[in-house]
Amino acid sequence: MKITRHPNNPIVVPGGYEWRKVTVFNPAVIIDNDKFYMIERTAGSLTPCKNFLGLLESEDGVNFTHVKDEPIVTPDMLGFPYGSVQDPRIVKIDDIFYMNYALRPCAMSYYPTGAGVPERSIPTYPDGWGEEEGHWLTRSSILKSTNLIDWEFVADTTPLDINDRDNILFPEKINGKFVLLRRPEEYIGEAYGTEKAAMWITYSEDLIHWEEPKLLAKAENLSWESRKIGGSTPPIRTDKGWLVLYHGVDEDIVYRVGAMLLDLENPEKIIARTRNFIMEPETYYEKFGYQIPNVVFPTGNVVKDGLLYIYYGVTDTAIALATVPLDELVEYILNEPQV
Ligand code: BMA
């Protein structure tokens, strides 16, 4: 199994517009009518680090150009003038695009140090913003659209008093219900069955009311996921199960990628999961960047002509592409070589 980094990497870089002049990363990607669409997470400043979402398109999945010269989603549009909208994931169900996103009601300021996550400070905002505790947490929510440009709020998918990100919808209903992955940061300890932040799964009939989540997969003490794990890309249907890429973080804050296959009818059942990572920071652009070193963070994946296109943020600075034949990856997950 060989995952191939594209020679043009990083394929999408900051610049051009004020609202994306500092960073672009962690994109949602979908193919619609044979065209690739990318929704990038951007920032025009790190102090504060207010993130926006921009829309790009591409014929080949490599060369992307902007559809609009303004962001398609801003924190202001969502009712959070000092907020930050982050890490979109996209699926299309019954002709409607649904986008998961994470939101900080108030954006923090980041000061990169060249090691681990940037140092942070809490800015002062007017009109009571930042005074409620929940303003400094991350919630996750869903937007919907029919044209990828105009988005309408559907629901928050997480309680507002915990940190919960990496919420990812499955691209189809299963047994009549929408299915969602979550990564609630505070669901740890004996009562939750996991010592580290983990991947949870939940169901809904209407996208608004979600069932109590169930623990799906937790960090298994492997060195590369010792700190936490979380879902990365929207599940992809294969003959052998739902393919889900996930991320693991180790004690040195290195972000790597693992993969699992979930049962098509009962996605709570893990058919197979890689013990070792399938991607780790290797190249210069994956190891060194503007915000945080050593991060490969996939958030988008599509299949074209049997090839899986993995779109991933690198160092919270730019966007890269890697490809692998889908059947090779599935086979690898089912029969991972022992090392
Ligand atoms: C995670 C999220 C991602 C980010 C990663 C590395 O917790 O904030 O958006 O890419 O950290 O900083």
Tab-separated table of C-alpha atoms and ligand atoms in Angstrom:
chain	number	residue	atom	x	y	z
A	1	MET	CA	0.000	0.000	0.000
A	2	LYS	CA	1.511	3.278	-1.024
A	3	ILE	CA	0.085	6.679	-0.167
A	4	THR	CA	1.468	9.174	-2.671
A	5	ARG	CA	1.971	12.804	-1.815
A	6	HIS	CA	1.203	15.090	-4.735
A	7	PRO	CA	4.324	16.708	-6.238
A	8	ASN	CA	2.588	20.119	-6.222
A	9	ASN	CA	2.132	20.012	-2.441
A	10	PRO	CA	1.051	22.048	-0.672
A	11	ILE	CA	-1.639	22.489	-3.337
A	12	VAL	CA	-3.487	25.377	-1.646
A	13	VAL	CA	-1.549	28.068	0.203
A	14	PRO	CA	-2.388	31.321	1.990
A	15	GLY	CA	-2.520	34.651	0.194
A	16	GLY	CA	-4.597	36.570	-2.298
A	17	TYR	CA	-7.306	37.868	-0.026
A	18	GLU	CA	-7.080	39.633	3.319
A	19	TRP	CA	-9.238	36.971	5.031
A	20	ARG	CA	-6.834	34.160	4.020
A	21	LYS	CA	-3.510	35.908	4.016
A	22	VAL	CA	-2.070	34.124	7.080
A	23	THR	CA	-3.248	30.483	6.951
A	24	VAL	CA	-5.488	28.079	5.030
A	25	PHE	CA	-5.938	24.508	6.248
A	26	ASN	CA	-8.215	21.581	7.229
A	27	PRO	CA	-10.556	21.652	4.197
A	28	ALA	CA	-13.842	19.928	3.360
A	29	VAL	CA	-13.882	18.468	-0.168
A	30	ILE	CA	-16.650	16.969	-2.302
A	31	ILE	CA	-17.127	16.016	-5.953
A	32	ASP	CA	-20.358	17.267	-7.480
A	33	ASN	CA	-21.245	17.020	-11.187
A	34	ASP	CA	-17.701	15.858	-11.863
A	35	LYS	CA	-16.146	18.939	-10.295
A	36	PHE	CA	-14.128	19.078	-7.084
A	37	TYR	CA	-15.224	21.658	-4.513
A	38	MET	CA	-13.125	22.616	-1.522
A	39	ILE	CA	-14.156	24.599	1.544
A	40	GLU	CA	-10.996	25.909	3.207
A	41	ARG	CA	-10.546	27.131	6.786
A	42	THR	CA	-8.692	30.446	6.659
A	43	ALA	CA	-7.321	33.246	8.793
A	44	GLY	CA	-6.188	36.775	8.031
A	45	SER	CA	-4.527	37.128	11.439
A	46	LEU	CA	-3.447	35.024	14.406
A	47	THR	CA	-4.177	37.796	16.915
A	48	PRO	CA	-7.013	37.077	17.211
A	49	CYS	CA	-7.236	33.917	15.129
A	50	LYS	CA	-10.653	34.478	13.598
A	51	ASN	CA	-11.271	31.744	11.030
A	52	PHE	CA	-13.453	31.985	7.913
A	53	LEU	CA	-14.530	29.468	5.271
A	54	GLY	CA	-13.727	30.042	1.589
A	55	LEU	CA	-14.976	28.095	-1.448
A	56	LEU	CA	-12.763	26.839	-4.273
A	57	GLU	CA	-13.323	24.614	-7.304
A	58	SER	CA	-11.164	22.396	-9.485
A	59	GLU	CA	-11.469	20.190	-12.553
A	60	ASP	CA	-8.633	17.850	-11.570
A	61	GLY	CA	-8.616	17.903	-7.755
A	62	VAL	CA	-5.171	19.508	-7.736
A	63	ASN	CA	-5.443	23.019	-9.167
A	64	PHE	CA	-8.050	24.961	-7.206
A	65	THR	CA	-9.366	28.490	-7.849
A	66	HIS	CA	-11.752	30.553	-5.768
A	67	VAL	CA	-15.438	30.533	-6.650
A	68	LYS	CA	-15.971	33.718	-4.612
A	69	ASP	CA	-13.492	36.332	-3.479
A	70	GLU	CA	-15.293	36.644	-0.156
A	71	PRO	CA	-15.669	33.907	2.461
A	72	ILE	CA	-18.873	31.881	2.093
A	73	VAL	CA	-19.226	31.450	5.869
A	74	THR	CA	-18.009	33.885	8.524
A	75	PRO	CA	-18.445	33.836	12.295
A	76	ASP	CA	-20.441	37.061	11.873
A	77	MET	CA	-22.989	35.300	9.624
A	78	LEU	CA	-23.432	32.678	12.333
A	79	GLY	CA	-24.130	35.354	14.954
A	80	PHE	CA	-20.658	35.379	16.518
A	81	PRO	CA	-18.915	38.618	15.501
A	82	TYR	CA	-15.780	37.744	17.498
A	83	GLY	CA	-15.867	34.012	16.844
A	84	SER	CA	-13.987	31.522	14.709
A	85	VAL	CA	-15.446	28.900	12.356
A	86	GLN	CA	-13.237	25.846	11.891
A	87	ASP	CA	-12.609	22.409	10.384
A	88	PRO	CA	-15.520	21.939	7.935
A	89	ARG	CA	-16.517	18.466	6.727
A	90	ILE	CA	-19.026	18.012	3.922
A	91	VAL	CA	-21.456	15.352	2.680
A	92	LYS	CA	-24.423	15.382	0.282
A	93	ILE	CA	-27.573	13.528	1.277
A	94	ASP	CA	-30.730	13.587	-0.878
A	95	ASP	CA	-29.512	16.556	-2.957
A	96	ILE	CA	-28.648	18.708	0.058
A	97	PHE	CA	-25.110	19.555	1.113
A	98	TYR	CA	-24.504	19.317	4.859
A	99	MET	CA	-21.456	20.848	6.470
A	100	ASN	CA	-20.216	20.031	9.956
A	101	TYR	CA	-18.089	22.745	11.501
A	102	ALA	CA	-16.548	23.596	14.850
A	103	LEU	CA	-17.105	27.045	16.321
A	104	ARG	CA	-15.398	29.065	18.988
A	105	PRO	CA	-17.845	31.817	20.050
A	106	CYS	CA	-14.789	33.975	20.806
A	107	ALA	CA	-11.525	33.688	18.895
A	108	MET	CA	-8.315	33.439	20.901
A	109	SER	CA	-4.973	34.951	19.957
A	110	TYR	CA	-2.231	32.502	18.984
A	111	TYR	CA	1.503	32.965	19.357
A	112	PRO	CA	3.353	30.091	17.644
A	113	THR	CA	6.485	28.896	19.418
A	114	GLY	CA	7.802	26.374	16.896
A	115	ALA	CA	6.922	23.522	19.276
A	116	GLY	CA	3.506	22.060	20.064
A	117	VAL	CA	0.308	24.121	19.985
A	118	PRO	CA	0.810	27.884	19.910
A	119	GLU	CA	0.714	29.834	23.143
A	120	ARG	CA	-2.645	31.491	23.575
A	121	SER	CA	-4.132	34.579	25.129
A	122	ILE	CA	-7.721	35.617	25.608
A	123	PRO	CA	-8.574	38.939	23.966
A	124	THR	CA	-11.088	41.365	25.483
A	125	TYR	CA	-14.231	41.758	23.425
A	126	PRO	CA	-17.055	44.318	23.792
A	127	ASP	CA	-20.732	43.736	24.605
A	128	GLY	CA	-20.261	40.865	27.040
A	129	TRP	CA	-18.559	38.578	24.515
A	130	GLY	CA	-16.137	36.324	26.336
A	131	GLU	CA	-17.818	36.699	29.698
A	132	GLU	CA	-19.695	33.414	29.589
A	133	GLU	CA	-17.580	30.357	30.203
A	134	GLY	CA	-18.918	28.665	27.081
A	135	HIS	CA	-17.508	31.473	24.949
A	136	TRP	CA	-14.027	29.930	25.235
A	137	LEU	CA	-15.102	26.381	24.417
A	138	THR	CA	-15.551	24.737	21.006
A	139	ARG	CA	-19.009	23.596	19.956
A	140	SER	CA	-19.929	21.758	16.768
A	141	SER	CA	-22.854	22.364	14.458
A	142	ILE	CA	-24.379	21.681	11.025
A	143	LEU	CA	-25.156	24.009	8.117
A	144	LYS	CA	-27.018	23.080	4.939
A	145	SER	CA	-26.992	24.384	1.366
A	146	THR	CA	-28.190	23.519	-2.110
A	147	ASN	CA	-25.525	25.520	-3.996
A	148	LEU	CA	-22.423	25.418	-1.717
A	149	ILE	CA	-22.465	29.221	-1.507
A	150	ASP	CA	-25.497	30.076	0.644
A	151	TRP	CA	-25.569	28.208	3.943
A	152	GLU	CA	-28.347	27.923	6.491
A	153	PHE	CA	-27.960	26.911	10.133
A	154	VAL	CA	-29.487	23.518	11.005
A	155	ALA	CA	-28.476	22.670	14.582
A	156	ASP	CA	-25.784	22.435	17.207
A	157	THR	CA	-24.802	18.794	17.534
A	158	THR	CA	-23.015	19.137	20.873
A	159	PRO	CA	-23.833	20.485	24.347
A	160	LEU	CA	-22.577	24.074	24.616
A	161	ASP	CA	-20.797	23.556	27.942
A	162	ILE	CA	-18.164	21.090	26.731
A	163	ASN	CA	-15.467	21.106	24.054
A	164	ASP	CA	-16.590	18.916	21.207
A	165	ARG	CA	-15.122	18.915	17.707
A	166	ASP	CA	-14.480	16.480	14.855
A	167	ASN	CA	-18.237	16.059	14.393
A	168	ILE	CA	-18.644	14.260	11.068
A	169	LEU	CA	-21.834	13.122	9.324
A	170	PHE	CA	-21.984	9.853	7.409
A	171	PRO	CA	-22.871	10.507	3.742
A	172	GLU	CA	-26.010	8.348	3.950
A	173	LYS	CA	-28.707	7.589	6.485
A	174	ILE	CA	-28.288	4.149	8.023
A	175	ASN	CA	-31.461	2.268	9.004
A	176	GLY	CA	-33.429	5.476	8.457
A	177	LYS	CA	-31.270	7.669	10.708
A	178	PHE	CA	-28.563	10.258	10.208
A	179	VAL	CA	-25.308	9.116	11.797
A	180	LEU	CA	-22.663	11.383	13.320
A	181	LEU	CA	-19.184	10.945	14.745
A	182	ARG	CA	-18.188	13.177	17.688
A	183	ARG	CA	-15.086	13.827	19.814
A	184	PRO	CA	-16.252	15.203	23.186
A	185	GLU	CA	-13.125	16.298	25.034
A	186	GLU	CA	-14.624	16.040	28.512
A	187	TYR	CA	-16.118	12.549	28.131
A	188	ILE	CA	-13.220	10.867	29.898
A	189	GLY	CA	-12.827	8.874	33.082
A	190	GLU	CA	-14.239	5.652	34.400
A	191	ALA	CA	-17.879	6.542	33.784
A	192	TYR	CA	-17.149	7.126	30.103
A	193	GLY	CA	-14.993	4.057	29.492
A	194	THR	CA	-12.047	6.005	28.107
A	195	GLU	CA	-9.144	7.841	29.704
A	196	LYS	CA	-8.451	9.989	26.642
A	197	ALA	CA	-10.668	11.987	24.308
A	198	ALA	CA	-12.130	9.459	21.888
A	199	MET	CA	-14.486	8.909	18.962
A	200	TRP	CA	-18.191	8.619	19.751
A	201	ILE	CA	-21.182	7.860	17.527
A	202	THR	CA	-24.756	9.110	17.663
A	203	TYR	CA	-27.978	9.002	15.613
A	204	SER	CA	-30.805	11.375	14.726
A	205	GLU	CA	-34.024	11.247	12.740
A	206	ASP	CA	-34.072	14.969	11.973
A	207	LEU	CA	-30.469	16.254	12.378
A	208	ILE	CA	-31.686	18.364	15.303
A	209	HIS	CA	-32.338	15.917	18.130
A	210	TRP	CA	-29.386	13.578	18.682
A	211	GLU	CA	-29.359	10.412	20.754
A	212	GLU	CA	-26.935	9.921	23.650
A	213	PRO	CA	-23.607	9.171	21.993
A	214	LYS	CA	-21.927	5.791	22.354
A	215	LEU	CA	-18.188	5.249	22.608
A	216	LEU	CA	-16.951	4.018	19.224
A	217	ALA	CA	-13.158	3.917	19.399
A	218	LYS	CA	-10.616	5.053	21.960
A	219	ALA	CA	-6.880	5.593	22.045
A	220	GLU	CA	-5.381	2.168	22.475
A	221	ASN	CA	-2.196	3.164	24.211
A	222	LEU	CA	-0.236	2.955	21.050
A	223	SER	CA	2.565	5.435	21.153
A	224	TRP	CA	1.225	7.541	18.291
A	225	GLU	CA	-2.268	8.037	19.762
A	226	SER	CA	-1.374	8.290	23.431
A	227	ARG	CA	-2.903	11.746	23.950
A	228	LYS	CA	-6.199	11.432	22.068
A	229	ILE	CA	-7.877	10.354	18.864
A	230	GLY	CA	-10.662	11.872	16.772
A	231	GLY	CA	-12.448	11.337	13.468
A	232	SER	CA	-10.868	12.983	10.440
A	233	THR	CA	-12.755	12.464	7.183
A	234	PRO	CA	-16.391	11.720	6.267
A	235	PRO	CA	-16.904	7.944	5.996
A	236	ILE	CA	-16.640	6.432	2.525
A	237	ARG	CA	-18.776	3.433	1.567
A	238	THR	CA	-16.720	0.469	0.341
A	239	ASP	CA	-17.690	-3.171	-0.220
A	240	LYS	CA	-15.850	-4.049	2.997
A	241	GLY	CA	-17.363	-1.367	5.240
A	242	TRP	CA	-17.279	2.363	5.934
A	243	LEU	CA	-13.739	3.657	5.541
A	244	VAL	CA	-12.940	6.271	8.201
A	245	LEU	CA	-9.628	8.073	8.503
A	246	TYR	CA	-8.908	9.306	12.019
A	247	HIS	CA	-6.141	11.236	13.731
A	248	GLY	CA	-4.012	10.321	16.701
A	249	VAL	CA	-1.965	12.743	18.791
A	250	ASP	CA	1.055	11.682	20.834
A	251	GLU	CA	2.785	13.206	23.868
A	252	ASP	CA	4.930	15.435	21.641
A	253	ILE	CA	1.790	16.766	19.875
A	254	VAL	CA	2.595	15.004	16.618
A	255	TYR	CA	-0.575	14.459	14.557
A	256	ARG	CA	-0.716	11.195	12.569
A	257	VAL	CA	-3.411	9.375	10.591
A	258	GLY	CA	-4.959	5.961	11.175
A	259	ALA	CA	-7.793	4.174	9.374
A	260	MET	CA	-10.706	1.937	10.302
A	261	LEU	CA	-13.523	0.061	8.620
A	262	LEU	CA	-16.990	0.138	10.207
A	263	ASP	CA	-19.818	-2.283	9.496
A	264	LEU	CA	-22.087	-0.924	6.754
A	265	GLU	CA	-25.318	-1.762	8.586
A	266	ASN	CA	-24.090	-1.270	12.142
A	267	PRO	CA	-21.375	1.409	12.153
A	268	GLU	CA	-20.809	0.859	15.878
A	269	LYS	CA	-19.044	-2.328	14.904
A	270	ILE	CA	-15.367	-1.865	14.005
A	271	ILE	CA	-14.416	-4.477	11.430
A	272	ALA	CA	-10.732	-3.541	11.379
A	273	ARG	CA	-8.474	-0.731	12.562
A	274	THR	CA	-4.838	-0.055	11.788
A	275	ARG	CA	-2.497	-0.506	14.734
A	276	ASN	CA	0.094	1.678	13.128
A	277	PHE	CA	-0.441	5.040	11.502
A	278	ILE	CA	-0.778	5.226	7.736
A	279	MET	CA	0.553	8.790	7.466
A	280	GLU	CA	2.819	10.888	9.644
A	281	PRO	CA	4.623	14.192	9.129
A	282	GLU	CA	7.445	13.380	6.723
A	283	THR	CA	8.020	16.249	4.343
A	284	TYR	CA	9.228	19.744	5.120
A	285	TYR	CA	5.750	21.243	4.644
A	286	GLU	CA	4.288	18.676	7.088
A	287	LYS	CA	6.947	19.272	9.724
A	288	PHE	CA	7.506	23.013	9.662
A	289	GLY	CA	4.909	25.743	9.256
A	290	TYR	CA	3.498	28.961	10.512
A	291	GLN	CA	1.319	27.686	13.371
A	292	ILE	CA	2.185	24.233	14.729
A	293	PRO	CA	4.881	21.812	13.605
A	294	ASN	CA	4.330	18.124	12.778
A	295	VAL	CA	0.669	18.109	11.838
A	296	VAL	CA	-1.019	16.131	9.066
A	297	PHE	CA	-4.751	16.587	9.570
A	298	PRO	CA	-7.092	15.161	6.889
A	299	THR	CA	-10.617	16.580	6.819
A	300	GLY	CA	-11.695	15.812	3.254
A	301	ASN	CA	-11.677	12.708	1.082
A	302	VAL	CA	-13.250	11.779	-2.239
A	303	VAL	CA	-13.004	8.834	-4.619
A	304	LYS	CA	-12.448	9.272	-8.345
A	305	ASP	CA	-11.696	6.406	-10.736
A	306	GLY	CA	-10.907	4.103	-7.827
A	307	LEU	CA	-8.398	6.532	-6.330
A	308	LEU	CA	-8.893	7.974	-2.838
A	309	TYR	CA	-7.942	11.656	-2.699
A	310	ILE	CA	-6.998	12.635	0.850
A	311	TYR	CA	-6.981	16.391	1.528
A	312	TYR	CA	-5.209	17.410	4.684
A	313	GLY	CA	-4.082	20.460	6.574
A	314	VAL	CA	-0.338	20.696	7.158
A	315	THR	CA	0.979	22.501	10.260
A	316	ASP	CA	-2.265	24.556	10.323
A	317	THR	CA	-0.632	26.537	7.508
A	318	ALA	CA	-1.547	25.091	4.098
A	319	ILE	CA	-3.450	22.291	2.332
A	320	ALA	CA	-1.902	19.158	0.846
A	321	LEU	CA	-3.128	16.187	-1.198
A	322	ALA	CA	-2.202	12.520	-1.069
A	323	THR	CA	-3.727	9.670	-3.078
A	324	VAL	CA	-3.978	5.909	-2.706
A	325	PRO	CA	-5.955	3.288	-4.637
A	326	LEU	CA	-9.061	2.765	-2.485
A	327	ASP	CA	-8.997	-1.040	-2.720
A	328	GLU	CA	-5.315	-1.124	-1.698
A	329	LEU	CA	-6.027	0.888	1.430
A	330	VAL	CA	-9.045	-1.257	2.343
A	331	GLU	CA	-7.021	-4.425	1.840
A	332	TYR	CA	-4.225	-2.987	3.982
A	333	ILE	CA	-6.622	-2.190	6.851
A	334	LEU	CA	-8.047	-5.715	6.719
A	335	ASN	CA	-4.610	-7.381	6.582
A	336	GLU	CA	-2.225	-4.922	8.155
A	337	PRO	CA	1.311	-6.306	7.987
A	338	GLN	CA	2.724	-7.074	11.430
A	339	VAL	CA	5.918	-5.200	12.181
B	1	BMA	C1	-6.859	20.253	16.645
B	1	BMA	C2	-7.777	21.165	15.880
B	1	BMA	C3	-7.376	21.189	14.437
B	1	BMA	C4	-5.914	21.513	14.278
B	1	BMA	C5	-5.085	20.601	15.175
B	1	BMA	C6	-3.620	20.942	15.157
B	1	BMA	O1	-7.176	20.229	17.999
B	1	BMA	O2	-7.701	22.473	16.405
B	1	BMA	O3	-8.144	22.166	13.809
B	1	BMA	O4	-5.507	21.332	12.965
B	1	BMA	O5	-5.544	20.680	16.494
B	1	BMA	O6	-3.421	22.230	15.670
